[in-house]
Tab-separated table of C-alpha atoms and ligand atoms in Angstrom:
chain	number	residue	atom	x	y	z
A	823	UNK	CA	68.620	9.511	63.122
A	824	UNK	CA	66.878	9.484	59.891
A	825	UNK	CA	63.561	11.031	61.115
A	826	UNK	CA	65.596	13.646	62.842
A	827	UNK	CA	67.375	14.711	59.675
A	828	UNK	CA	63.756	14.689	57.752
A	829	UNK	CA	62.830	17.599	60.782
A	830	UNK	CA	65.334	19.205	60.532
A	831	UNK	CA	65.379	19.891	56.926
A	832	UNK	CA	61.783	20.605	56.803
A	833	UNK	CA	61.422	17.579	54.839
A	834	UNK	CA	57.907	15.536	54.275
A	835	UNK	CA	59.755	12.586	52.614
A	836	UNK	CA	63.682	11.725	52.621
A	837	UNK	CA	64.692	12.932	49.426
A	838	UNK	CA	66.911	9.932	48.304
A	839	UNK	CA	65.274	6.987	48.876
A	840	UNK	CA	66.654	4.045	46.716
A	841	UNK	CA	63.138	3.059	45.675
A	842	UNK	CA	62.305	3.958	42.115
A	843	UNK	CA	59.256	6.404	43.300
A	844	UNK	CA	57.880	8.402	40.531
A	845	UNK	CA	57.266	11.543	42.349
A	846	UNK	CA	60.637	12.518	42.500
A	847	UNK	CA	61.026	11.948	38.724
A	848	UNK	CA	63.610	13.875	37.043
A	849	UNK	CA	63.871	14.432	33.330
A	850	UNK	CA	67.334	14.362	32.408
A	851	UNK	CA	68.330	14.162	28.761
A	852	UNK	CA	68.779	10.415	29.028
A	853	UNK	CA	65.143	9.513	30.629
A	854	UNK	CA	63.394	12.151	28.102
A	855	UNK	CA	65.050	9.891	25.509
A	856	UNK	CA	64.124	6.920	26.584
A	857	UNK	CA	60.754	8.152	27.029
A	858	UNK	CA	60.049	9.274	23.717
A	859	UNK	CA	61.384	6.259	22.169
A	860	UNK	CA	58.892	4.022	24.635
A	861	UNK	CA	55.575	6.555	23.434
A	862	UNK	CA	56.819	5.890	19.836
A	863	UNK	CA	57.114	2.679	20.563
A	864	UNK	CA	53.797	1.638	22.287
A	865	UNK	CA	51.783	4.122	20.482
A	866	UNK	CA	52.745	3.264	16.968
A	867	UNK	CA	52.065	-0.400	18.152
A	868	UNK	CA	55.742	-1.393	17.389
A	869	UNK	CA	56.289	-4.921	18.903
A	870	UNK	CA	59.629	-5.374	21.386
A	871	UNK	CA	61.024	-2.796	22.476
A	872	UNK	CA	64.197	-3.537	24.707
A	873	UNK	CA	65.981	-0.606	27.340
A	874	UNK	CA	69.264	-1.646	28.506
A	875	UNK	CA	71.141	0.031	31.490
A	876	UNK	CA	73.680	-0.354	34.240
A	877	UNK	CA	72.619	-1.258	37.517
A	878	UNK	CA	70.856	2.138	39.283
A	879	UNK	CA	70.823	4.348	36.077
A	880	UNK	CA	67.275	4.329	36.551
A	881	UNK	CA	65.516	1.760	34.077
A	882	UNK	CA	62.823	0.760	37.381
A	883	UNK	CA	62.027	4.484	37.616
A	884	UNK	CA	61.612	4.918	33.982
A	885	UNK	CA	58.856	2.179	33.995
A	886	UNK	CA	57.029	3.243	37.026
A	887	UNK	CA	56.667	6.731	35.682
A	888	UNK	CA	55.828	5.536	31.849
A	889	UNK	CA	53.012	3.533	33.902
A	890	UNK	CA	51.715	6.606	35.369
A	891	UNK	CA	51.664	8.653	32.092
A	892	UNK	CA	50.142	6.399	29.723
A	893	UNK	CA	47.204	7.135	28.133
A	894	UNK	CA	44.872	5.680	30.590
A	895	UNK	CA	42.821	3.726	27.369
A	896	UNK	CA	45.914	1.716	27.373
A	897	UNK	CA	46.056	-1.359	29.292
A	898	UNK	CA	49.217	-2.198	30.974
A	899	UNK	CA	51.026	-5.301	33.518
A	900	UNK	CA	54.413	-4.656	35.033
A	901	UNK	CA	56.740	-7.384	36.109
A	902	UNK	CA	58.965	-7.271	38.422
A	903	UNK	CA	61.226	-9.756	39.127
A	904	UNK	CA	60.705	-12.602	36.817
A	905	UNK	CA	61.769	-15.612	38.236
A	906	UNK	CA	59.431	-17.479	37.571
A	907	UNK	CA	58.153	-20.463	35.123
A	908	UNK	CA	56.471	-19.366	31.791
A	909	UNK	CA	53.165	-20.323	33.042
A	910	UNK	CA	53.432	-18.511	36.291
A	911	UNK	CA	54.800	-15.601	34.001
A	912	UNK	CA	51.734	-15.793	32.097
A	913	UNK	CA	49.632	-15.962	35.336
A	914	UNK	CA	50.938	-12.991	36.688
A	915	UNK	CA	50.547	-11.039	33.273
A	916	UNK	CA	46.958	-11.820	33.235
A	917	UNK	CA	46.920	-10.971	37.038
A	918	UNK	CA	47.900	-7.766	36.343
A	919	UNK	CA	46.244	-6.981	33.669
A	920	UNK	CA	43.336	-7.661	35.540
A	921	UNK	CA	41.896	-10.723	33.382
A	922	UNK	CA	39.194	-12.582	35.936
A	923	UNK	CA	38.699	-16.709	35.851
A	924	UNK	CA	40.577	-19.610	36.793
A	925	UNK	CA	42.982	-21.506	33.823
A	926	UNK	CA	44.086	-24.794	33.901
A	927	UNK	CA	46.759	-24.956	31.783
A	928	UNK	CA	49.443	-22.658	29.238
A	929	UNK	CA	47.018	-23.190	26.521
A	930	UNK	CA	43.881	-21.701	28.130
A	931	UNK	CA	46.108	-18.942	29.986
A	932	UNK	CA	47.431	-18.265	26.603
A	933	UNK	CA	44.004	-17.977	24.862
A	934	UNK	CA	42.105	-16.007	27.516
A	935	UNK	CA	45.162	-13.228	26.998
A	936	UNK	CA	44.074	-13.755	23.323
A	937	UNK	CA	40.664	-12.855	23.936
A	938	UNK	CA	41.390	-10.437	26.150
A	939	UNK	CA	43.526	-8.940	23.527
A	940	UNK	CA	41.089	-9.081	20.716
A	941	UNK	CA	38.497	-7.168	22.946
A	942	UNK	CA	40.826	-4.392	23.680
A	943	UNK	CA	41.711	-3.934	20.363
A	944	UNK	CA	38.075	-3.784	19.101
A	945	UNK	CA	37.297	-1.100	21.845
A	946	UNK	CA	40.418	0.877	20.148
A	947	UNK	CA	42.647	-0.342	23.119
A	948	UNK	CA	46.069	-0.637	23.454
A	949	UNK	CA	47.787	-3.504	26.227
A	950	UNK	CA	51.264	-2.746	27.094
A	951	UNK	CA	53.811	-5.369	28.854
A	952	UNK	CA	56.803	-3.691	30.581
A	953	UNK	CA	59.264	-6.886	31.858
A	954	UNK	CA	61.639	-5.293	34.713
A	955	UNK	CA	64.972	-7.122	35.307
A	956	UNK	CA	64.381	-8.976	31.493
A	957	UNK	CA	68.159	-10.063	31.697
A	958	UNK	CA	66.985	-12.760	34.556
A	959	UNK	CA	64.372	-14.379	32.108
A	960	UNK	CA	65.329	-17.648	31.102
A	961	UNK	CA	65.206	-18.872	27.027
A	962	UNK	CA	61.591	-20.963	27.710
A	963	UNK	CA	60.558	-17.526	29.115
A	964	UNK	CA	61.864	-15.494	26.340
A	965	UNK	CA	60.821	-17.981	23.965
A	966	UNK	CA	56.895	-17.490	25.437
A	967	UNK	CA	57.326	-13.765	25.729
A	968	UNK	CA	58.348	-14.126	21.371
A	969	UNK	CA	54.864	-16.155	21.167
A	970	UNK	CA	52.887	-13.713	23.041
A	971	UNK	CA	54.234	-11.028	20.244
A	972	UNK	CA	52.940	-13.054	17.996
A	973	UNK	CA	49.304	-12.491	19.104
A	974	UNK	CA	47.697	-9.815	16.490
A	975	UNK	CA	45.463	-9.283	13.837
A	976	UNK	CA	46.292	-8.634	9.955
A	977	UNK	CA	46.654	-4.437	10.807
A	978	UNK	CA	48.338	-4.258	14.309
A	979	UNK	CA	50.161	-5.859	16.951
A	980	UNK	CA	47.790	-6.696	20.000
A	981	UNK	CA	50.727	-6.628	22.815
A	982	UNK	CA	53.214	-3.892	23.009
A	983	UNK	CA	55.846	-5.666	24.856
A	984	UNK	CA	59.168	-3.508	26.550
A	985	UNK	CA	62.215	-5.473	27.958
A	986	UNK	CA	63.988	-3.959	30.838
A	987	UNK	CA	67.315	-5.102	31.618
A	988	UNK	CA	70.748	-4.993	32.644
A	989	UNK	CA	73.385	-5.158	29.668
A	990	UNK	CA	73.351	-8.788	29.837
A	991	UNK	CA	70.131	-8.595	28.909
A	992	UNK	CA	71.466	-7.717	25.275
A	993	UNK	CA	74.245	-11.225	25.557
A	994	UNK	CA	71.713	-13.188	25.765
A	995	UNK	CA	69.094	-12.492	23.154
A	996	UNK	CA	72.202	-12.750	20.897
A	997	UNK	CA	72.273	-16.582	21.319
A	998	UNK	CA	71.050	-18.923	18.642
A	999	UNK	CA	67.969	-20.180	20.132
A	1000	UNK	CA	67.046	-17.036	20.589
A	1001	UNK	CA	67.559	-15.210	16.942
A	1002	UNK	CA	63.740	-14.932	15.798
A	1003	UNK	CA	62.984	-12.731	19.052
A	1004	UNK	CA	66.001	-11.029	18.622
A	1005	UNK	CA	65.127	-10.186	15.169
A	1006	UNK	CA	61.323	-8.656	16.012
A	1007	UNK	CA	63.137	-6.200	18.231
A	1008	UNK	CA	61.894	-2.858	16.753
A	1009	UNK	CA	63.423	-0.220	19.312
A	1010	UNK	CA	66.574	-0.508	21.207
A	1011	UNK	CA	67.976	2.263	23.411
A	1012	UNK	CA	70.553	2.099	26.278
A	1013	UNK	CA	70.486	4.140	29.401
A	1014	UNK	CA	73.482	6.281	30.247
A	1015	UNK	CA	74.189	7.886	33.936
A	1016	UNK	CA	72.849	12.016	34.000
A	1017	UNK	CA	75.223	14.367	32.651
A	1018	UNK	CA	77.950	16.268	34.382
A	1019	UNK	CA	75.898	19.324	34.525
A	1020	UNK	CA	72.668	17.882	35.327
A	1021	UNK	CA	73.160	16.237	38.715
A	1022	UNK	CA	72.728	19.792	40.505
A	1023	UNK	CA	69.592	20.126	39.382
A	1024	UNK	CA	68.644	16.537	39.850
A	1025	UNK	CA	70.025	16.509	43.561
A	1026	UNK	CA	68.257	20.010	43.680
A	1027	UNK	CA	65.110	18.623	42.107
A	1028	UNK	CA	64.618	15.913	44.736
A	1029	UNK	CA	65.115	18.119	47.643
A	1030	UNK	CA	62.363	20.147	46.683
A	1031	UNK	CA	60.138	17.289	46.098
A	1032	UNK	CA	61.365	15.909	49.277
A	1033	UNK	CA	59.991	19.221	51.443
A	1034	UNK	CA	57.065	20.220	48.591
A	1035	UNK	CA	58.556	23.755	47.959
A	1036	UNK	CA	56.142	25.923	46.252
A	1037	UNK	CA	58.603	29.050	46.174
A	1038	UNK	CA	61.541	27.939	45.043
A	1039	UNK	CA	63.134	28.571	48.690
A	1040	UNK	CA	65.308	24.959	49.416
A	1041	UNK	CA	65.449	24.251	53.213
A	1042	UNK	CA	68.748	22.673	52.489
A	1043	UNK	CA	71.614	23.291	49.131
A	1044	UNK	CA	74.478	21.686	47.710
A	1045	UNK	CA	77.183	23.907	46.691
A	1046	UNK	CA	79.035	23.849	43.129
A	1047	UNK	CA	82.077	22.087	45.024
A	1048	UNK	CA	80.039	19.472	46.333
A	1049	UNK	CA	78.315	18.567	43.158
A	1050	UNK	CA	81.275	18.039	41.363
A	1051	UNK	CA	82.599	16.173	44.526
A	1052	UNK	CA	79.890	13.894	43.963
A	1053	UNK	CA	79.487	13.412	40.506
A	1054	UNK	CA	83.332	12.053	40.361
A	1055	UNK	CA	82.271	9.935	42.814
A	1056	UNK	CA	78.659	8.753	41.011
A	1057	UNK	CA	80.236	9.228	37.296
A	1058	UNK	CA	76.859	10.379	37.277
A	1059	UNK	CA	74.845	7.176	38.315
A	1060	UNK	CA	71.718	8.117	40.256
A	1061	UNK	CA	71.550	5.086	42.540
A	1062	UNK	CA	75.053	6.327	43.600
A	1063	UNK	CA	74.207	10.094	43.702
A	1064	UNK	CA	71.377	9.175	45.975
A	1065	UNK	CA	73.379	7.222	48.553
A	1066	UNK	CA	76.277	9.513	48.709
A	1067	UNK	CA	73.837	12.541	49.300
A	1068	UNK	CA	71.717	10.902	52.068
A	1069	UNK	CA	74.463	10.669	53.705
A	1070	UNK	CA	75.919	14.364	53.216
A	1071	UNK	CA	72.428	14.769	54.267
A	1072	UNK	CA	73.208	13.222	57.606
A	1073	UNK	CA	76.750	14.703	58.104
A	1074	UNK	CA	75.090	18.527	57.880
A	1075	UNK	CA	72.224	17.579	60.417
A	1076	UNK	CA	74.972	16.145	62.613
A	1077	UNK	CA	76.945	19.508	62.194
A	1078	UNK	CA	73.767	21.204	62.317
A	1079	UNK	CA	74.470	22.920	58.673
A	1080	UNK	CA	72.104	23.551	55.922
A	1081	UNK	CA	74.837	24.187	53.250
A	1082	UNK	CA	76.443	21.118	52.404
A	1083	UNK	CA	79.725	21.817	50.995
A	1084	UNK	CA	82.908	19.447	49.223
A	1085	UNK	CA	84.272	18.822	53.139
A	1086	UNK	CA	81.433	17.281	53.731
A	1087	UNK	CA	80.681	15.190	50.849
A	1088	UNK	CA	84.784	13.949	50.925
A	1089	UNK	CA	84.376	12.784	54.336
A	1090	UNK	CA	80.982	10.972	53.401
A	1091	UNK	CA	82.958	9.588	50.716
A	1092	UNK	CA	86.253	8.458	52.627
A	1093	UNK	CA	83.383	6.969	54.962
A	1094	UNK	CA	81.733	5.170	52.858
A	1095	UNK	CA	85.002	3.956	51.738
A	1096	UNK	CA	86.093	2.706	54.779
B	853	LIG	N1	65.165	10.133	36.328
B	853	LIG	C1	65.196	9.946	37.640
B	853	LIG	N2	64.562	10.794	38.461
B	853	LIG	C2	64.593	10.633	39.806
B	853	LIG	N3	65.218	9.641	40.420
B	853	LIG	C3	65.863	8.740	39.650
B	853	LIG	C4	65.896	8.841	38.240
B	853	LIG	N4	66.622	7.822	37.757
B	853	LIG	C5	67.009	7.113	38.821
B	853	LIG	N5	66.567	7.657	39.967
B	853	LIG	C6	66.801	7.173	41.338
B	853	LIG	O1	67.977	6.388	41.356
B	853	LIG	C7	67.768	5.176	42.078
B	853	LIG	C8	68.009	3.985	41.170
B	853	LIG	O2	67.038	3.981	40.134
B	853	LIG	P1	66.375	2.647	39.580
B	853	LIG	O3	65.237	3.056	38.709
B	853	LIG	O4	66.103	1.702	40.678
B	853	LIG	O5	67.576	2.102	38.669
B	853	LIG	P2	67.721	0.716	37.914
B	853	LIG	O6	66.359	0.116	37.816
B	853	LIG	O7	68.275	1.078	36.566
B	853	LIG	O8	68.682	-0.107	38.709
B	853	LIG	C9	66.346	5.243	42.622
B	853	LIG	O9	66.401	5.722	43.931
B	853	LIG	C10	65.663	6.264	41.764
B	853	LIG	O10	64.691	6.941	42.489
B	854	LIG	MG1	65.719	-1.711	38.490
């Protein structure tokens, strides 16, 4: 069904896809935020930075795009999903930043990302570590992640380091054996869902992605009704915005329609509550 909606529509790429894809980034007032804070935060060499969020609020996307706007002198690693042990954490940070050579233990991993560091820095470098899904971490991992921040010389910290993470995220770097990383956090700033009167033009903004429009001419719209149909339903979450319009997306190729109005989006609802 899915392919026949995307021809439809006119589309090149379904427009609301639950990955976190960068293309279709949309700059509401919360993600601008959070953006300049990161910027501030990586270029003025800051430390820890930590970004909280609900599940789906868009914390994944925010990283993938900050990735593809960076400064490309600065070095970066993104992690994932980080269960694993410290040294396999530090493995895969090395990994990624592309570090070469085989280590034997935590104490050569750790001083070859030294190294590594101190070259950077002396080639006026910059090394950012973004840490997806942070709230998973466990305290020897958070504990490592506090050493790595360590790393720097008397003018600058080395390793920018920015926590992703569910609320929980913020629980647990209140507990005990955790207070000296908790106290180097330099930046904090929590994610909210889009505004009322920004998921039009979000929804809007994907759709266009979604079939490349050059002239402003959308193969497909939502109407007023149906936005506010399905920002009641989201309270503005775009995880929740995307699944409810994929499938309005559906119901109006079904009904062969290319205005999707608040019938359709409360049936997609009731359907979805079913
Ligand atoms: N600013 C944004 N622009 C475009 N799409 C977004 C934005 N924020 C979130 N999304 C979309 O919402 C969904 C959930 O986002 P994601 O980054 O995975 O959230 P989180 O990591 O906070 O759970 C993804 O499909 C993503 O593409
Ligand atoms: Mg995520």
């Amino acid at each position: 069904m899915k392919p026949m909606y995307k021809t439809f529509y006119g589309f090149h790429e379904e427009p609301f896809n639950v990955t976190s894809d960068p293309e279709f980034f949309f700059s509401s007032t919360r993600h601008v935020e959070a953006f300049s804070h990161l910027i501030y935060a990586i270029e003025h060499r800051k430390g820890i930075v930590v970004i909280t969020g609900e599940i789906g609020t868009g914390k994944t996307t925010l990283c993938r795009t900050l990735l593809t706007r960076l400064d490309p002198k600065i070095k970066s690693a993104l992690i994932l999903n980080p269960y694993f042990s410290d040294s396999q954490l530090l493995q895969l940070i090395i990994k990624d930043l592309g570090i070469e050579g085989k280590f034997k233990n935590k104490l050569e991993l750790v001083n070859a990302l030294n190294e590594f560091l101190i070259h950077e820095s002396s080639q006026g470098h910059n090394v950012v570590l973004i840490i997806d899904e942070a709230q998973n971490l466990g305290v020897r991992q958070l504990e490592q992640i506090r050493l790595l921040s360590n790393l720097e010389t008397e003018k600058a910290k080395l390793l920018q380091i920015v926590l992703v993470g569910q609320p929980e995220l913020l629980a647990k770097l209140q507990l005990p054996s955790l207070r000296q990383l908790n106290q180097r956090i330099t930046v904090r700033f929590h994610m909210l869902p889009l505004h009322r009167d920004e998921v039009g033009n979000y929804v809007h903004h994907r759709i266009k992605i979604a079939c490349r429009a050059t002239n402003g001419h959308l193969p497909v719209a939502f109407t007023p009704h149906a936005i506010e149909t399905i920002y009641r339903h989201s309270q503005g979450t775009p995880r929740l915005i995307n699944i409810l319009c994929d499938r309005a997306l559906l119901s109006g190729y079904v009904q062969e329609t290319k205005t999707i109005d608040k019938d359709v989006v409360d049936q997609c609802v009731q359907e979805m509550q079913k």
